[in-house]
Amino acid sequence: MFWNPIKPLLKQIEIRSNPGNEPVTVDWIPEALEQVGTGTDAVVVRHPSYPDIVFKVYADGREEARKNEFEVYRRLGESPYFPVCHGMDEGFLVLSHEPGVTLYECIVQGIRIPAKVVDEVEEARNYVRSVGLNPRDIHLKNVLLQEGHAKLLDVSEYLKPGDDGRWDHLVQAFESFYPLIEGKKIPVWLIELVKKTYYDQVNGDFSIAEFGRQFIQLLVRGKR
């Protein structure tokens, strides 16, 4: 495998998984590696010898997640909506490096999110269904704005049943409320508060309209 020379470095990475669907804790990464992302199961790193590649290194106990994600990429094949998986090795996946900013970062930085990106995510979801997978766990942090187009990251839950509804709710919020914040920088603390409020309320009698009014009130308070 072309990545064999840096396998010893990848094995030195020290990470721990956390309860409550929280991102992994990174205890140590060799200086030769650049950390480019974290998730609930793994950390993503790059090496300068492979600028077009990232290595998704999984925490101990997350072997099933690694195998499931590899199977998802196998079924997806080559698609403009997803990274390319070049292979699986002991403890990690080898994926294409995808430059860009997440939709979460767009909101924080005040970068405009084109409406066609939302449409492309829906096209990607339809493609996922067409290959017998379930497009779930799609949210602001795993959709990339890449040269004006959508790229979906982290496909690890596409083998799971059920619809978490997160993307559908985001689309409703985008259509109803995004024009009010388009191009404006939104503080991280406010986004996180909105997210927590969403999780607290979504399992009840949930309404995007009611939730959106709370969001606007929070936004107004955040400007004071």
Short mmCIF file of C-alpha atoms in Angstrom, two decimals:
data_model
loop_
_atom_site.label_atom_id
_atom_site.label_comp_id
_atom_site.label_asym_id
_atom_site.label_seq_id
_atom_site.Cartn_x
_atom_site.Cartn_y
_atom_site.Cartn_z
CA MET A 1 0.00 0.00 0.00
CA PHE A 2 1.31 3.46 -0.86
CA TRP A 3 0.73 4.67 2.70
CA ASN A 4 2.89 1.98 4.34
CA PRO A 5 5.83 4.37 5.03
CA ILE A 6 3.78 6.44 7.48
CA LYS A 7 1.87 3.63 9.20
CA PRO A 8 4.28 3.75 12.17
CA LEU A 9 3.36 7.43 12.66
CA LEU A 10 -0.35 6.70 12.52
CA LYS A 11 0.02 3.98 15.14
CA GLN A 12 1.56 6.52 17.52
CA ILE A 13 -1.59 8.65 17.59
CA GLU A 14 -3.27 8.61 20.99
CA ILE A 15 -7.01 9.33 21.07
CA ARG A 16 -9.91 8.41 23.34
CA SER A 17 -13.60 8.10 22.56
CA ASN A 18 -16.12 9.89 24.78
CA PRO A 19 -19.71 9.15 25.85
CA GLY A 20 -22.71 11.17 24.78
CA ASN A 21 -21.82 11.38 21.08
CA GLU A 22 -19.02 13.83 21.90
CA PRO A 23 -15.89 14.15 19.70
CA VAL A 24 -12.87 12.04 20.54
CA THR A 25 -10.19 13.43 22.83
CA VAL A 26 -6.81 13.77 21.13
CA ASP A 27 -4.00 13.14 23.61
CA TRP A 28 -1.06 13.13 21.21
CA ILE A 29 -0.27 13.33 17.50
CA PRO A 30 3.27 13.11 16.04
CA GLU A 31 4.59 16.48 14.84
CA ALA A 32 4.93 15.17 11.29
CA LEU A 33 1.14 14.88 11.07
CA GLU A 34 -1.38 17.71 10.75
CA GLN A 35 -4.72 17.34 12.50
CA VAL A 36 -7.50 18.44 10.16
CA GLY A 37 -10.62 17.24 11.95
CA THR A 38 -12.22 15.22 14.72
CA GLY A 39 -15.41 13.23 15.04
CA THR A 40 -17.15 10.99 17.51
CA ASP A 41 -15.17 7.95 16.37
CA ALA A 42 -11.91 9.21 14.93
CA VAL A 43 -9.40 11.94 14.24
CA VAL A 44 -8.45 12.97 10.70
CA VAL A 45 -4.81 13.77 9.90
CA ARG A 46 -2.61 14.62 6.91
CA HIS A 47 1.05 14.04 6.09
CA PRO A 48 3.02 16.41 3.81
CA SER A 49 4.16 13.48 1.66
CA TYR A 50 0.52 12.83 0.71
CA PRO A 51 -1.11 16.25 0.21
CA ASP A 52 -4.19 14.84 -1.53
CA ILE A 53 -4.87 12.21 1.14
CA VAL A 54 -6.18 12.18 4.71
CA PHE A 55 -6.07 9.36 7.22
CA LYS A 56 -9.08 8.80 9.45
CA VAL A 57 -7.68 7.13 12.58
CA TYR A 58 -10.23 5.49 14.87
CA ALA A 59 -10.23 5.31 18.65
CA ASP A 60 -9.93 1.95 20.37
CA GLY A 61 -13.28 0.22 20.52
CA ARG A 62 -14.54 1.85 17.31
CA GLU A 63 -13.51 -0.94 14.94
CA GLU A 64 -17.10 -1.61 13.90
CA ALA A 65 -17.54 2.05 12.93
CA ARG A 66 -14.40 1.84 10.77
CA LYS A 67 -15.60 -1.30 8.98
CA ASN A 68 -19.09 0.11 8.51
CA GLU A 69 -17.77 3.33 7.04
CA PHE A 70 -15.54 1.42 4.63
CA GLU A 71 -18.56 -0.60 3.50
CA VAL A 72 -20.54 2.60 2.94
CA TYR A 73 -17.79 4.06 0.77
CA ARG A 74 -17.59 0.79 -1.16
CA ARG A 75 -21.28 1.05 -2.00
CA LEU A 76 -21.14 4.75 -2.81
CA GLY A 77 -18.31 4.26 -5.31
CA GLU A 78 -17.11 7.39 -7.05
CA SER A 79 -19.55 10.27 -6.67
CA PRO A 80 -19.05 14.03 -6.92
CA TYR A 81 -20.88 14.38 -3.60
CA PHE A 82 -18.50 12.30 -1.46
CA PRO A 83 -14.79 11.82 -0.77
CA VAL A 84 -13.03 8.84 -2.34
CA CYS A 85 -12.00 5.99 -0.05
CA HIS A 86 -8.65 4.61 -1.21
CA GLY A 87 -8.56 1.78 1.29
CA MET A 88 -8.82 0.46 4.82
CA ASP A 89 -5.96 -0.58 7.06
CA GLU A 90 -5.53 -1.56 10.68
CA GLY A 91 -7.17 1.21 12.69
CA PHE A 92 -7.73 3.74 9.89
CA LEU A 93 -9.25 4.62 6.52
CA VAL A 94 -7.45 6.35 3.66
CA LEU A 95 -9.60 9.08 2.09
CA SER A 96 -9.23 11.87 -0.44
CA HIS A 97 -8.46 15.27 1.05
CA GLU A 98 -11.39 17.61 0.46
CA PRO A 99 -10.62 21.33 0.78
CA GLY A 100 -13.32 23.81 1.66
CA VAL A 101 -15.27 25.14 4.63
CA THR A 102 -18.12 23.43 6.44
CA LEU A 103 -21.55 25.04 6.52
CA TYR A 104 -21.00 25.50 10.25
CA GLU A 105 -17.85 27.52 9.50
CA CYS A 106 -19.76 29.49 6.87
CA ILE A 107 -22.25 30.66 9.49
CA VAL A 108 -19.50 31.52 11.97
CA GLN A 109 -17.47 33.43 9.36
CA GLY A 110 -20.39 35.05 7.57
CA ILE A 111 -19.74 33.22 4.29
CA ARG A 112 -22.83 33.07 2.07
CA ILE A 113 -24.28 29.58 1.58
CA PRO A 114 -25.69 29.27 -1.97
CA ALA A 115 -29.16 27.75 -2.23
CA LYS A 116 -27.85 25.26 -4.79
CA VAL A 117 -25.71 23.68 -2.08
CA VAL A 118 -28.88 22.72 -0.22
CA ASP A 119 -30.30 21.30 -3.47
CA GLU A 120 -27.12 19.30 -4.08
CA VAL A 121 -27.29 17.76 -0.62
CA GLU A 122 -30.78 16.54 -1.47
CA GLU A 123 -29.45 15.10 -4.73
CA ALA A 124 -26.73 13.36 -2.73
CA ARG A 125 -29.30 11.92 -0.33
CA ASN A 126 -31.30 10.54 -3.25
CA TYR A 127 -28.14 8.94 -4.61
CA VAL A 128 -27.40 7.37 -1.23
CA ARG A 129 -30.87 5.83 -1.17
CA SER A 130 -30.42 4.54 -4.72
CA VAL A 131 -27.49 2.36 -3.62
CA GLY A 132 -29.40 0.90 -0.68
CA LEU A 133 -28.07 3.15 2.07
CA ASN A 134 -29.76 5.51 4.53
CA PRO A 135 -28.62 9.17 4.42
CA ARG A 136 -28.74 10.22 8.08
CA ASP A 137 -26.63 12.27 10.49
CA ILE A 138 -26.24 15.08 7.95
CA HIS A 139 -25.65 18.42 9.62
CA LEU A 140 -23.73 21.70 9.33
CA LYS A 141 -20.37 20.26 10.36
CA ASN A 142 -20.26 17.47 7.81
CA VAL A 143 -21.39 19.32 4.71
CA LEU A 144 -18.55 21.11 2.95
CA LEU A 145 -18.83 24.16 0.70
CA GLN A 146 -16.29 23.34 -2.00
CA GLU A 147 -15.91 25.80 -4.88
CA GLY A 148 -19.60 26.61 -4.72
CA HIS A 149 -20.75 22.99 -4.48
CA ALA A 150 -21.69 20.54 -1.73
CA LYS A 151 -19.46 17.72 -0.52
CA LEU A 152 -20.73 15.42 2.22
CA LEU A 153 -18.31 14.16 4.86
CA ASP A 154 -18.63 11.40 7.48
CA VAL A 155 -20.86 8.68 6.06
CA SER A 156 -20.46 6.40 9.08
CA GLU A 157 -24.18 6.21 9.95
CA TYR A 158 -25.51 5.42 6.49
CA LEU A 159 -25.92 1.73 7.40
CA LYS A 160 -28.15 2.54 10.36
CA PRO A 161 -31.97 2.54 10.13
CA GLY A 162 -34.24 5.44 10.94
CA ASP A 163 -34.46 9.09 9.99
CA ASP A 164 -33.05 11.54 12.53
CA GLY A 165 -34.71 14.41 10.65
CA ARG A 166 -31.77 16.75 11.18
CA TRP A 167 -31.21 17.71 7.57
CA ASP A 168 -34.92 18.17 6.84
CA HIS A 169 -35.15 20.54 9.80
CA LEU A 170 -32.07 22.43 8.60
CA VAL A 171 -33.62 22.85 5.15
CA GLN A 172 -36.80 24.25 6.68
CA ALA A 173 -34.75 26.63 8.81
CA PHE A 174 -32.64 27.63 5.79
CA GLU A 175 -35.70 28.49 3.73
CA SER A 176 -37.49 30.36 6.53
CA PHE A 177 -34.75 32.05 8.52
CA TYR A 178 -31.39 32.01 6.73
CA PRO A 179 -32.16 35.24 4.79
CA LEU A 180 -32.19 37.03 8.17
CA ILE A 181 -28.58 36.04 8.93
CA GLU A 182 -27.12 35.61 5.44
CA GLY A 183 -23.63 37.09 5.27
CA LYS A 184 -23.56 37.85 9.00
CA LYS A 185 -21.08 36.34 11.46
CA ILE A 186 -22.90 34.34 14.12
CA PRO A 187 -21.03 33.66 17.41
CA VAL A 188 -20.13 30.06 18.15
CA TRP A 189 -21.70 30.26 21.60
CA LEU A 190 -25.02 31.23 20.04
CA ILE A 191 -24.92 28.44 17.47
CA GLU A 192 -24.11 25.92 20.19
CA LEU A 193 -26.95 27.22 22.35
CA VAL A 194 -29.36 26.89 19.43
CA LYS A 195 -28.10 23.34 18.85
CA LYS A 196 -28.57 22.38 22.50
CA THR A 197 -32.07 23.87 22.51
CA TYR A 198 -32.88 21.89 19.37
CA TYR A 199 -31.80 18.61 20.96
CA ASP A 200 -33.84 19.41 24.06
CA GLN A 201 -37.01 20.06 22.07
CA VAL A 202 -36.86 17.93 18.93
CA ASN A 203 -38.34 14.78 20.46
CA GLY A 204 -41.48 16.56 21.62
CA ASP A 205 -44.14 18.47 19.70
CA PHE A 206 -41.52 20.15 17.54
CA SER A 207 -42.17 23.06 15.19
CA ILE A 208 -39.51 24.80 13.10
CA ALA A 209 -41.59 27.98 13.15
CA GLU A 210 -41.71 28.07 16.95
CA PHE A 211 -38.08 27.06 17.24
CA GLY A 212 -37.08 29.69 14.71
CA ARG A 213 -38.70 32.44 16.74
CA GLN A 214 -36.55 31.38 19.69
CA PHE A 215 -33.52 31.51 17.42
CA ILE A 216 -34.25 35.05 16.30
CA GLN A 217 -34.69 36.14 19.92
CA LEU A 218 -31.34 34.57 20.79
CA LEU A 219 -29.76 36.31 17.81
CA VAL A 220 -31.08 39.69 18.91
CA ARG A 221 -29.78 39.14 22.44
CA GLY A 222 -26.42 38.08 21.01
CA LYS A 223 -26.03 41.48 19.33
CA ARG A 224 -26.50 43.43 22.55
#
